[in-house]
Short mmCIF file of C-alpha atoms in Angstrom, two decimals:
data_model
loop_
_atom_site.label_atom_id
_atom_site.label_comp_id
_atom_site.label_asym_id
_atom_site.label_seq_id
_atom_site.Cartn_x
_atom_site.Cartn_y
_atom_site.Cartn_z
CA UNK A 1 77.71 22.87 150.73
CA UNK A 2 79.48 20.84 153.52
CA UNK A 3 82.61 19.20 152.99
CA UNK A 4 84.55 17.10 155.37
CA UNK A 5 88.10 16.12 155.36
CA UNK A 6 90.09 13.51 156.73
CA UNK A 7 93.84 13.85 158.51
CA UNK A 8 96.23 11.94 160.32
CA UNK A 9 98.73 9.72 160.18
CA UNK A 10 98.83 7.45 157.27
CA UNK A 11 100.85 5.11 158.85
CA UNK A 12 100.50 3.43 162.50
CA UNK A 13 102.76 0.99 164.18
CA UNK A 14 100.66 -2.37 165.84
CA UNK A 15 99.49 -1.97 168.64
CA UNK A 16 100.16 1.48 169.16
CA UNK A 17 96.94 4.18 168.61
CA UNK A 18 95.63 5.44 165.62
CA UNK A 19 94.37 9.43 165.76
CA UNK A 20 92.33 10.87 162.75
CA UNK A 21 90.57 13.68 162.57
CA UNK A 22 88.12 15.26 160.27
CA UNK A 23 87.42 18.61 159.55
CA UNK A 24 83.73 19.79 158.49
CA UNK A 25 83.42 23.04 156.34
CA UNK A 26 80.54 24.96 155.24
CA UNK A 27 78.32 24.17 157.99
CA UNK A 28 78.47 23.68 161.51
CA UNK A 29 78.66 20.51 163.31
CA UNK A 30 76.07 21.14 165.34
CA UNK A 31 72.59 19.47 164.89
CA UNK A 32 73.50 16.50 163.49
CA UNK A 33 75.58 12.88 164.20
CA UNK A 34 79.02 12.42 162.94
CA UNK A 35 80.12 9.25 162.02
CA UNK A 36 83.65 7.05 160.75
CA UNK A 37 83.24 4.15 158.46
CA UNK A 38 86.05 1.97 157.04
CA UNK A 39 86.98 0.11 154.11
CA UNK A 40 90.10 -3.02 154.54
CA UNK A 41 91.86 -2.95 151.36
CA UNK A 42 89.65 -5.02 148.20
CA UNK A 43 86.96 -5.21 151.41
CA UNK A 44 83.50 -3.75 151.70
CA UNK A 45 82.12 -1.31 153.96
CA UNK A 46 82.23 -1.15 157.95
CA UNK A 47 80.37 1.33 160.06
CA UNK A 48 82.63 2.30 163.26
CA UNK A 49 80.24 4.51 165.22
CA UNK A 50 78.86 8.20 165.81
CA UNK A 51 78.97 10.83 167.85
CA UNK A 52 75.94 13.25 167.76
CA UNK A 53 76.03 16.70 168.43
CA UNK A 54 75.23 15.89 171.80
CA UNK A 55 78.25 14.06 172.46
CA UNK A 56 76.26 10.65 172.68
CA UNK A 57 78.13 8.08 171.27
CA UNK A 58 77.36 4.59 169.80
CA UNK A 59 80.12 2.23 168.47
CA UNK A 60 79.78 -1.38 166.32
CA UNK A 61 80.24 -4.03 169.14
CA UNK A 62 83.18 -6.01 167.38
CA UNK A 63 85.15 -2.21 168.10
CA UNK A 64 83.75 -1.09 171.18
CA UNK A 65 86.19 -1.82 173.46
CA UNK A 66 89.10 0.13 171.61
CA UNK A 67 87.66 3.21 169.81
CA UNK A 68 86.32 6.56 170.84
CA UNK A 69 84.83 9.29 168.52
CA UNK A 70 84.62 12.43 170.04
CA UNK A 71 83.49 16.17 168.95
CA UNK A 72 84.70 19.48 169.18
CA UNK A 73 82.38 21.99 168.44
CA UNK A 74 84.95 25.18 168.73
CA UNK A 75 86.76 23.72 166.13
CA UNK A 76 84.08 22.12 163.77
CA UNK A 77 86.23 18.71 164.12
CA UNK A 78 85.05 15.45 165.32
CA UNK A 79 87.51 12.84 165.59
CA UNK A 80 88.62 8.79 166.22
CA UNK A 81 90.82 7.42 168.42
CA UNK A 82 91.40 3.55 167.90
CA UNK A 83 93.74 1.81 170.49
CA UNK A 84 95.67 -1.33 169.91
CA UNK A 85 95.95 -1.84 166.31
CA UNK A 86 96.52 -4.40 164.74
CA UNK A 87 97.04 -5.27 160.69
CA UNK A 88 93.24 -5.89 160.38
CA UNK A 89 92.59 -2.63 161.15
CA UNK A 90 94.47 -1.41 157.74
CA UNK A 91 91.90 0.44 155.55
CA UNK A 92 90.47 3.89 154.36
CA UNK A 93 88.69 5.40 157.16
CA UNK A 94 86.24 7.61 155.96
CA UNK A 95 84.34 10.59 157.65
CA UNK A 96 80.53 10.95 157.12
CA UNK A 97 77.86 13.27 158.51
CA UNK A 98 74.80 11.40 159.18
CA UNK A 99 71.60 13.34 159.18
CA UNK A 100 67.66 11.86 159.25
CA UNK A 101 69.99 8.46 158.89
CA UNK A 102 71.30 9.50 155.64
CA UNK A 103 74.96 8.91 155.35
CA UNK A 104 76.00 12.34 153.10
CA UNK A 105 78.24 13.52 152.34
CA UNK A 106 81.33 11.45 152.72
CA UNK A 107 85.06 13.17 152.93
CA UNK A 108 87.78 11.64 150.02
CA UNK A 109 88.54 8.79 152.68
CA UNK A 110 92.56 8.75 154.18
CA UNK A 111 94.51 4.99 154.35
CA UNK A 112 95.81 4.21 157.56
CA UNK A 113 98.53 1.44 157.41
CA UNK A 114 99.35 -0.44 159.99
CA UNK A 115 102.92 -1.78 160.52
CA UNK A 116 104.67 -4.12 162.11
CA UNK B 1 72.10 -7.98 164.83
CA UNK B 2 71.01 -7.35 161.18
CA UNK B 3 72.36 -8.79 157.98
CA UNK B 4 71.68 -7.25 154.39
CA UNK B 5 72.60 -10.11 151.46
CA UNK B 6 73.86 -9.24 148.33
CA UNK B 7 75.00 -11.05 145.06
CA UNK B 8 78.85 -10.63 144.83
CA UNK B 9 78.51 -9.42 141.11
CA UNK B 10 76.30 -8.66 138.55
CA UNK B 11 77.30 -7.99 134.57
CA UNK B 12 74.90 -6.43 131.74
CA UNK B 13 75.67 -5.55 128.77
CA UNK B 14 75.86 -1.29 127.73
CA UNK B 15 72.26 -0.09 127.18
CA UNK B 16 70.29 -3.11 129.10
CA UNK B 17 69.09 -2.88 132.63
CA UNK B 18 71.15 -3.86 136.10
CA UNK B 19 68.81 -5.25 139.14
CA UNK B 20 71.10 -5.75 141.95
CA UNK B 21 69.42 -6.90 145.33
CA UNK B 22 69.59 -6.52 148.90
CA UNK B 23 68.21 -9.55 150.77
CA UNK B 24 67.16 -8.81 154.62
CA UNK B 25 64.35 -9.74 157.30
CA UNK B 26 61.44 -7.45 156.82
CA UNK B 27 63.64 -5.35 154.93
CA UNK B 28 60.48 -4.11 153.24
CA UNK B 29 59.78 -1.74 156.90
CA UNK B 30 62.93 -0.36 157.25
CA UNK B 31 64.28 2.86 154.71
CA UNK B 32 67.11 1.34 152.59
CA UNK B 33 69.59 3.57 151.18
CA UNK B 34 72.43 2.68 147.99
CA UNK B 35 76.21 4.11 147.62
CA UNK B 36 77.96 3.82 144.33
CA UNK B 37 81.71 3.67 144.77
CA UNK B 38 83.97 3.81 141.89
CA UNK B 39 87.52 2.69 142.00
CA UNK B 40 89.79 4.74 144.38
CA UNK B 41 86.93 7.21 144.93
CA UNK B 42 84.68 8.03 148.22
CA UNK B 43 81.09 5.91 147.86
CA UNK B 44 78.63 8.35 146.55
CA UNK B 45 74.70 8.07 147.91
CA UNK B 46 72.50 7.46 144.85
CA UNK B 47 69.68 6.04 146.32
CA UNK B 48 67.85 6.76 149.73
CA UNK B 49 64.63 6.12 151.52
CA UNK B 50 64.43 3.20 149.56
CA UNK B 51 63.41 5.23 145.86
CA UNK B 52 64.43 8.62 146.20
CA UNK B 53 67.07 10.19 144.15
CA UNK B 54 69.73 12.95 145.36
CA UNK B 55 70.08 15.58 142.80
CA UNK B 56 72.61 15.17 140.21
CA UNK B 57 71.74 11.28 140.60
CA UNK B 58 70.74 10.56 136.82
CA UNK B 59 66.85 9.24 136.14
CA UNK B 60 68.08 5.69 135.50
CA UNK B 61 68.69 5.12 138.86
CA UNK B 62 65.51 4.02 140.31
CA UNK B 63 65.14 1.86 143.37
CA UNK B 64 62.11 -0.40 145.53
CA UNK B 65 61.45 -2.25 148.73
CA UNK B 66 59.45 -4.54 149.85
CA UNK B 67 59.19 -7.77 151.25
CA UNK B 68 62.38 -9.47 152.16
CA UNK B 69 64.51 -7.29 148.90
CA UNK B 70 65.44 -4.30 148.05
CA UNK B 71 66.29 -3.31 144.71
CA UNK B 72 68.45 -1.11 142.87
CA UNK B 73 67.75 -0.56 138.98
CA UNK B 74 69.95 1.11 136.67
CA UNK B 75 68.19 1.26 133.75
CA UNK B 76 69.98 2.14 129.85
CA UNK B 77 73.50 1.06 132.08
CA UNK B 78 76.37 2.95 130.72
CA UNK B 79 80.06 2.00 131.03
CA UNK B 80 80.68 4.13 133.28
CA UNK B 81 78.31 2.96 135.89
CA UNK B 82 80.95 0.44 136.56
CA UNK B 83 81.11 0.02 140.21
CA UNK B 84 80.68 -1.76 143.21
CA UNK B 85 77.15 -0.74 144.70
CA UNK B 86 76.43 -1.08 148.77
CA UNK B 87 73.04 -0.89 150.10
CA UNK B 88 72.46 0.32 153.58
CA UNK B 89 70.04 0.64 156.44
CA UNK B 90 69.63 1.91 159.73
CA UNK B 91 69.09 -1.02 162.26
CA UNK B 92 66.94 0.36 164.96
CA UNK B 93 66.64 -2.16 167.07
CA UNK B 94 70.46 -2.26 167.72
CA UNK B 95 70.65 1.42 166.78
CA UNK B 96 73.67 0.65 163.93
CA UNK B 97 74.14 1.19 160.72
CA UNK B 98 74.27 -1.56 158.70
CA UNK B 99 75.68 -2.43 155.31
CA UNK B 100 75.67 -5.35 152.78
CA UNK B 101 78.17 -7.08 151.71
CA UNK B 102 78.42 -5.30 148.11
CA UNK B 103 77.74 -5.66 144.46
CA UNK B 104 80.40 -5.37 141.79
CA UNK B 105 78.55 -4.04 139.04
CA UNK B 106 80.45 -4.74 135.16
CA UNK B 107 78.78 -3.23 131.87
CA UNK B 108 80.52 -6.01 129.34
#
C-alpha cells in the first residue's frame, strides 16, 4: 500500500523560500503524477500543481510564477519549492499521488508557517 | 477557468439522510470525485467517478451527477460523519484540478 510523507521546515521567514519534500513508500514513483495541495488555516482546499513521472509539470496560474515541483526518481521523492512567501501562503501542504485523476492517497499533511 | 459551488453547511439530524451538492457548468460530463476531512486529519476520498465507492468507504455513501449538480448522499448519517466534505474534478480544458469551496457537514 503506498504511503507518502511530508518534511520540511515548519516554519519559513517572508519572503524567503519554502522547501518540502515528500517521500513515497511502497511503490515507486514512476507511472504516475505527483501532486501538492494546500489548506490556509479554517480555509478550504487549493490544488498547487503536478509533476508526472515524466517530469512534465503543470502549476495553478495564481502560483505559477513562484513554485516548482520537481521529481526524483532515485530517491522515490518528489518535492516543492515555493519562492517569496508571504503570510498567505501559511497552511498544511499536503502531498498526493494522482493516478487516472484520482487524488489517493494523501500523506498526514505538514503546516508551514510563515513569519515575519 | 472552472468553478464547483457548494452550500457552506448542511445539518441533519443522527439516522436521517445528508444531500450536499456541487453546482458546476455541465458538471454532469465531467467525473466528480468527494473527500471527507475530519478535524486535524488528511481529507480522505470517499467518492469518485462520480458514484463509485473506495473500499472501506461504508454503503451509505452513495453519490450522482448530472446536469449542472453533483451529489453526495450519506444516507442513516452517524455522528461521526461530522465533517467538512469537498467535491472535486479534473478541469480538462485548463488541465487543473479543481475543488469546491466545501461543505461543513453537522449531525445535530
Amino acid at each position: 500500500q503506498v504511503q507518502l510523507q511530508e518534511s520540511g521546515p515548519g516554519l519559513v521567514k517572508s519572503s524567503e523560500t519554502l522547501s518540502l519534500t515528500c517521500s513515497v513508500s511502497g511503490g515507486s514513483i514512476s507511472g504516475y503524477y505527483w501532486t501538492w495541495i494546500r489548506q490556509s488555516p479554517g480555509k478550504g482546499l487549493e490544488w498547487i500543481g503536478y509533476v508526472s513521472y515524466r517530469g512534465i509539470t503543470k502549476y495553478v496560474p495564481s502560483l505559477k510564477s513562484r513554485v516548482t515541483i520537481s521529481l526524483d526518481t532515485s530517491k522515490n521523492q518528489f518535492s516543492l519549492r515555493m519562492t517569496s512567501v508571504t503570510a498567505a501562503d501559511t497552511a498544511v501542504y499536503y502531498c498526493v499521488r494522482l493516478r487516472d485523476r484520482i487524488l489517493e492517497p494523501w500523506g498526514q499533511g505538514t503546516l508551514v508557517t510563515v513569519s515575519s | 477557468s472552472y468553478v464547483l459551488t457548494q452550500p457552506p453547511s448542511v445539518s441533519v439530524a443522527p439516522g436521517e439522510t445528508a444531500t450536499i451538492t456541487c453546482g458546476g457548468d455541465n458538471i454532469g460530463n465531467r467525473g466528480v470525485h468527494w473527500f471527507q476531512q475530519k478535524a486535524g486529519q488528511a481529507p480522505v476520498l470517499v467518492i469518485y467517478n462520480d458514484r463509485a465507492r473506495p473500499s472501506g468507504i461504508p454503503v451509505r455513501f452513495s453519490g450522482s451527477n448530472y446536469g449542472n449538480t453533483a451529489t453526495l448522499t450519506i444516507s442513516s448519517v452517524e455522528v461521526e460523519d461530522e465533517a467538512d466534505y469537498y467535491c472535486e474534478v479534473w478541469d480538462m480544458s485548463s488541465d487543473l484540478v479543481v475543488f469546491g469551496g466545501g461543505t461543513k457537514l453537522t449531525a445535530l
